Amino acid sequence: MVEIVKKIVSSSKYNIKCPYKMTPTRIVVHNTANDASALNEISYMNSNNNETSYHYAVDDKMIVQGLPLDRNGWHAGDGNGKGNREGIAIEICYSKSGGSKFDKAEENAADLIAYLLKKYGWGINKVTKHQDYAKKYCPHRTLDKGWDRFIKMVESRLGSTSTKQPNTSKSTTFKVIYQTWDDVKNKWLPNVINDSDYAGIFGHDVCCVYANANEGDIYYKVHVKGGKWLPEVKNRNDYAGLYNKPIDGFMIKSSAKKLKYRVHLRRSKKWLSWVTGYSTIDSNNGFAGILGQEIDAIQIKEA
Ligand SMILES: [Zn+2]
């Protein structure tokens, strides 16, 4: 891990920047949305009198700490919620322009997060993002590049303790786990397992889909309304879809099981028939949806 440089804010500013004692319970990941270095990011935070503050800024060369870890920051947009009052905030630098400096900053942030998880004895589920607390698309570039990819970067640094045990129980039920991005609420809806429920809210366009299974690999694609089929996504390496772009076609398959799936149409308020294929040729029962008609819910299960 690169060096951690401590530039802790003056205690005379604790009342503005970190007024409360804190017992941290989680990490909250941010992107700065600018192109400042970590040192400049923390210097700026420490020098102004805004109620905006974060524990660390990380760039391609160093990690700079600006707040003590036993005091809160103001970064998550949730007032006195768990993000602000229980979260260790990490800002990843150079997210505005991206490129190799940002990529290295993300790697350094993954090192720092793995270090903090070990220090506090936390699991990977303690790594959260700004977006989990407020209606804000942050960490924007980390999300664009794939949140699950970033989580895997952290996991890979945790060592063998986090490697999954081989699945020895043959009686385990096959589970597809999936969720959709709600364009009205502007957030990911909760995960759904098989057809115990459906993913989506009737009347709200689905824009993006995330899916994986407890066995084998899942592959899926969406068609953007008025646009085209987007590239195939595997498991949760990425999500399928574009924010704020309703989808009108969906297809999914598994390497382990035959799946069937269906979609609900927002305007005609009905479920279409179950589909088992995986092809852009609709006559081949290849995908679920009718091009031109927005999808507002999805269901997936083993065929
Ligand atoms: Zn943020």
Coordinates of C-alpha atoms and ligand atoms in Angstrom, one line a residue:
M1 CA 0.0 0.0 0.0
V2 CA 1.2 3.5 -0.7
E3 CA 2.1 5.9 2.1
I4 CA -0.7 7.3 4.3
V5 CA 0.0 11.0 4.8
K6 CA -1.8 12.5 7.8
K7 CA -3.1 16.1 7.4
I8 CA -5.7 16.0 10.1
V9 CA -7.9 19.1 10.2
S10 CA -7.2 21.5 13.1
S11 CA -9.2 20.7 16.2
S12 CA -10.5 24.3 16.1
K13 CA -12.5 23.2 13.1
Y14 CA -13.9 20.0 14.6
N15 CA -17.2 21.8 15.3
I16 CA -17.6 22.3 11.5
K17 CA -15.9 19.3 10.0
C18 CA -16.3 16.4 12.4
P19 CA -18.4 17.5 15.4
Y20 CA -19.4 14.1 16.7
K21 CA -17.5 11.2 18.2
M22 CA -18.0 8.1 15.9
T23 CA -17.7 4.4 16.2
P24 CA -17.3 3.5 12.5
T25 CA -19.4 0.6 11.1
R26 CA -18.7 0.9 7.4
I27 CA -16.8 2.4 4.5
V28 CA -18.4 5.0 2.2
V29 CA -16.8 5.2 -1.2
H30 CA -16.9 8.5 -3.2
N31 CA -15.3 9.9 -6.4
T32 CA -14.2 13.6 -6.2
A33 CA -15.7 14.5 -9.6
N34 CA -12.7 16.8 -10.1
D35 CA -9.0 16.4 -11.1
A36 CA -7.3 17.6 -7.9
S37 CA -4.6 15.5 -6.2
A38 CA -5.3 13.9 -2.8
L39 CA -3.1 16.4 -1.1
N40 CA -5.0 19.3 -2.7
E41 CA -8.4 17.7 -2.0
I42 CA -7.6 17.5 1.7
S43 CA -5.9 20.9 1.9
Y44 CA -9.0 22.4 0.4
M45 CA -11.3 20.6 2.8
N46 CA -9.2 21.7 5.8
S47 CA -8.9 25.3 4.7
N48 CA -12.5 26.1 4.0
N49 CA -15.4 26.4 6.4
N50 CA -17.9 24.3 4.5
E51 CA -19.7 21.4 6.3
T52 CA -18.2 19.0 3.8
S53 CA -15.6 16.6 5.0
Y54 CA -14.2 13.1 4.4
H55 CA -11.6 10.9 6.1
Y56 CA -9.4 10.1 3.2
A57 CA -8.6 11.2 -0.3
V58 CA -6.6 8.8 -2.5
D59 CA -4.8 9.5 -5.7
D60 CA -2.3 7.6 -7.9
K61 CA 0.6 8.3 -5.5
M62 CA -0.7 8.6 -2.0
I63 CA -3.4 8.3 0.6
V64 CA -4.1 11.5 2.6
Q65 CA -6.1 11.4 5.8
G66 CA -7.9 14.6 6.8
L67 CA -10.2 13.5 9.7
P68 CA -9.6 11.2 12.7
L69 CA -11.4 7.8 12.2
D70 CA -13.2 8.2 15.5
R71 CA -15.0 11.4 14.4
N72 CA -17.8 11.7 11.8
G73 CA -17.6 13.4 8.4
W74 CA -20.1 15.2 6.2
H75 CA -20.1 13.5 2.9
A76 CA -23.0 11.0 2.4
G77 CA -25.9 13.5 2.0
D78 CA -28.0 11.6 4.6
G79 CA -27.9 14.2 7.4
N80 CA -27.4 12.3 10.7
G81 CA -27.9 8.9 9.0
K82 CA -25.5 6.0 9.0
G83 CA -23.5 7.3 6.1
N84 CA -22.4 10.5 7.7
R85 CA -22.4 9.4 11.3
E86 CA -21.0 5.9 11.0
G87 CA -19.1 5.9 7.7
I88 CA -15.4 6.2 7.0
A89 CA -15.4 8.3 3.8
I90 CA -12.9 7.7 1.1
E91 CA -12.7 10.0 -1.9
I92 CA -11.1 8.6 -5.0
C93 CA -9.3 11.4 -7.0
Y94 CA -9.0 12.2 -10.7
S95 CA -12.5 10.9 -11.4
K96 CA -13.5 13.8 -13.6
S97 CA -11.1 12.9 -16.5
G98 CA -10.4 9.3 -15.6
G99 CA -7.5 7.6 -17.3
S100 CA -4.5 5.9 -15.8
K101 CA -4.2 8.3 -12.8
F102 CA -7.8 7.5 -11.8
D103 CA -7.3 3.7 -12.4
K104 CA -4.2 3.8 -10.1
A105 CA -6.1 5.9 -7.5
E106 CA -8.8 3.2 -7.5
E107 CA -6.3 0.5 -6.9
N108 CA -4.7 2.5 -4.0
A109 CA -8.2 3.0 -2.6
A110 CA -8.9 -0.8 -2.8
D111 CA -5.6 -1.3 -0.8
L112 CA -6.8 1.2 1.8
I113 CA -10.2 -0.4 2.0
A114 CA -8.8 -3.9 2.4
Y115 CA -6.5 -2.5 5.1
L116 CA -9.4 -0.9 7.0
L117 CA -11.6 -4.0 6.7
K118 CA -8.8 -6.1 8.3
K119 CA -8.2 -3.5 10.9
Y120 CA -11.8 -3.4 12.0
G121 CA -12.5 -7.1 11.3
W122 CA -15.2 -6.3 8.8
G123 CA -16.5 -8.3 5.8
I124 CA -16.8 -7.0 2.3
N125 CA -20.4 -6.1 2.9
K126 CA -19.1 -3.1 5.0
V127 CA -18.0 -1.4 1.7
T128 CA -20.8 0.9 0.7
K129 CA -21.1 3.8 -1.7
H130 CA -22.4 7.3 -1.5
Q131 CA -25.3 6.3 -3.7
D132 CA -26.6 4.0 -1.0
Y133 CA -27.4 6.9 1.2
A134 CA -28.5 9.7 -1.1
K135 CA -29.9 10.4 -4.5
K136 CA -26.5 11.0 -6.0
Y137 CA -24.6 9.1 -8.7
C138 CA -21.4 8.8 -6.7
P139 CA -18.8 7.3 -7.0
H140 CA -19.7 8.2 -10.6
R141 CA -16.7 6.8 -12.5
T142 CA -16.3 3.8 -10.2
L143 CA -20.0 3.0 -10.9
D144 CA -19.5 3.6 -14.7
K145 CA -16.6 1.2 -14.7
G146 CA -18.6 -1.4 -12.6
W147 CA -19.1 -1.4 -8.9
D148 CA -18.9 -5.2 -8.7
R149 CA -15.5 -5.0 -10.4
F150 CA -14.3 -2.6 -7.7
I151 CA -15.6 -4.8 -4.9
K152 CA -13.7 -7.7 -6.5
M153 CA -10.5 -5.5 -6.5
V154 CA -11.0 -5.1 -2.8
E155 CA -11.8 -8.8 -2.2
S156 CA -8.7 -9.8 -4.2
R157 CA -6.6 -7.9 -1.6
L158 CA -8.2 -9.6 1.4
G159 CA -6.4 -12.9 0.7
S160 CA -7.6 -16.4 1.1
T161 CA -10.1 -15.7 3.9
S162 CA -12.6 -14.4 1.4
T163 CA -12.3 -17.2 -1.2
K164 CA -15.5 -19.0 -1.6
Q165 CA -15.8 -22.6 -0.4
P166 CA -16.5 -25.1 -3.2
N167 CA -20.2 -25.9 -3.4
T168 CA -20.4 -29.4 -1.9
S169 CA -24.1 -29.4 -1.2
K170 CA -25.7 -30.9 -4.4
S171 CA -29.1 -30.2 -3.0
T172 CA -28.7 -26.5 -3.0
T173 CA -31.6 -24.9 -5.0
F174 CA -30.5 -23.0 -8.0
K175 CA -31.0 -19.3 -7.5
V176 CA -30.9 -16.4 -9.9
I177 CA -30.4 -13.2 -8.0
Y178 CA -31.3 -10.0 -9.9
Q179 CA -32.3 -6.4 -9.4
T180 CA -33.2 -3.4 -11.6
W181 CA -32.5 0.3 -11.6
D182 CA -35.6 2.3 -11.1
D183 CA -35.6 5.4 -13.3
V184 CA -38.2 7.2 -11.1
K185 CA -36.6 6.5 -7.7
N186 CA -33.2 6.9 -9.3
K187 CA -31.8 3.9 -7.4
W188 CA -31.2 0.2 -7.5
L189 CA -34.2 -1.7 -6.2
P190 CA -33.7 -4.7 -3.8
N191 CA -32.5 -8.0 -5.1
V192 CA -35.1 -10.6 -6.0
I193 CA -34.5 -14.4 -6.0
N194 CA -36.1 -16.5 -8.8
D195 CA -39.8 -15.8 -9.0
S196 CA -40.4 -15.2 -5.3
D197 CA -41.1 -11.6 -6.5
Y198 CA -40.4 -9.5 -9.5
A199 CA -37.7 -6.9 -10.0
G200 CA -39.2 -3.4 -10.8
I201 CA -42.1 -1.2 -9.9
F202 CA -45.1 -1.1 -12.2
G203 CA -45.3 2.3 -13.9
H204 CA -41.5 3.0 -13.5
D205 CA -39.2 2.3 -16.4
V206 CA -36.4 -0.3 -15.9
C207 CA -33.1 1.1 -17.2
C208 CA -30.5 -1.3 -16.0
V209 CA -30.3 -4.9 -14.8
Y210 CA -27.8 -6.7 -12.5
A211 CA -27.9 -10.5 -12.2
N212 CA -25.9 -13.4 -11.0
A213 CA -26.6 -17.0 -9.8
N214 CA -25.4 -19.2 -7.0
E215 CA -24.2 -21.7 -9.6
G216 CA -22.5 -21.2 -13.0
D217 CA -22.3 -18.0 -15.0
I218 CA -25.2 -15.7 -16.0
Y219 CA -25.1 -13.8 -19.3
Y220 CA -27.6 -11.1 -20.2
K221 CA -28.3 -8.2 -22.5
V222 CA -30.7 -5.3 -22.8
H223 CA -32.1 -3.4 -25.7
V224 CA -32.3 0.4 -25.2
K225 CA -35.6 1.8 -26.4
G226 CA -35.1 3.6 -29.7
G227 CA -31.5 2.4 -29.6
K228 CA -29.8 -1.0 -29.9
W229 CA -28.7 -4.1 -28.0
L230 CA -26.0 -3.3 -25.6
P231 CA -23.0 -5.6 -25.1
E232 CA -23.5 -8.8 -23.2
V233 CA -22.8 -8.7 -19.5
K234 CA -21.5 -11.6 -17.4
N235 CA -22.6 -12.0 -13.8
R236 CA -22.1 -8.7 -12.0
N237 CA -18.9 -7.6 -13.7
D238 CA -21.0 -4.8 -14.9
Y239 CA -24.7 -4.0 -15.2
A240 CA -26.7 -4.1 -18.5
G241 CA -28.3 -0.8 -19.4
L242 CA -27.7 2.9 -19.3
Y243 CA -29.0 5.2 -16.6
N244 CA -32.1 7.1 -17.7
K245 CA -32.6 5.1 -20.8
P246 CA -35.6 2.8 -20.7
I247 CA -35.2 -0.7 -22.0
D248 CA -37.6 -2.5 -24.3
G249 CA -35.8 -5.9 -24.7
F250 CA -34.1 -8.3 -22.4
M251 CA -32.4 -11.7 -22.7
I252 CA -30.6 -13.9 -20.2
K253 CA -29.0 -17.3 -20.1
S254 CA -27.1 -19.4 -17.6
S255 CA -24.1 -21.8 -18.1
A256 CA -25.6 -24.1 -15.4
K257 CA -29.4 -24.3 -16.0
K258 CA -32.0 -23.6 -18.6
L259 CA -33.7 -20.3 -17.6
K260 CA -37.1 -18.9 -18.4
Y261 CA -37.9 -15.2 -18.0
R262 CA -40.5 -12.7 -18.8
V263 CA -41.1 -8.9 -18.7
H264 CA -44.0 -6.6 -17.8
L265 CA -44.8 -3.7 -20.1
R266 CA -45.3 -0.3 -18.5
R267 CA -47.9 1.1 -20.9
S268 CA -50.0 -2.0 -21.7
K269 CA -49.7 -3.1 -18.0
K270 CA -49.3 -6.8 -18.8
W271 CA -46.8 -9.6 -18.5
L272 CA -45.6 -11.1 -21.7
S273 CA -45.2 -14.8 -22.1
W274 CA -42.2 -16.6 -20.6
V275 CA -39.2 -16.9 -22.9
T276 CA -36.4 -19.4 -22.9
G277 CA -34.3 -18.4 -25.9
Y278 CA -31.3 -16.1 -26.1
S279 CA -31.2 -14.4 -29.5
T280 CA -31.9 -11.1 -31.1
I281 CA -34.3 -12.9 -33.5
D282 CA -37.6 -12.4 -31.8
S283 CA -39.4 -15.0 -33.9
N284 CA -37.1 -17.5 -32.3
N285 CA -38.6 -16.8 -28.9
G286 CA -35.2 -15.2 -28.3
F287 CA -35.8 -12.3 -26.0
A288 CA -38.5 -10.9 -23.7
G289 CA -40.1 -7.6 -24.7
I290 CA -41.6 -5.7 -27.6
L291 CA -39.3 -3.1 -29.1
G292 CA -40.8 0.3 -28.6
Q293 CA -42.6 -0.6 -25.4
E294 CA -40.9 0.2 -22.1
I295 CA -40.4 -2.6 -19.6
D296 CA -41.3 -1.9 -15.9
A297 CA -40.6 -5.3 -14.4
I298 CA -38.7 -8.5 -14.9
Q299 CA -39.0 -12.1 -13.6
I300 CA -36.4 -14.9 -14.0
K301 CA -36.3 -18.5 -12.8
E302 CA -35.1 -22.0 -13.7
A303 CA -37.0 -23.4 -16.6
Ligands
ZN1 ZN -19.9 11.1 -3.0

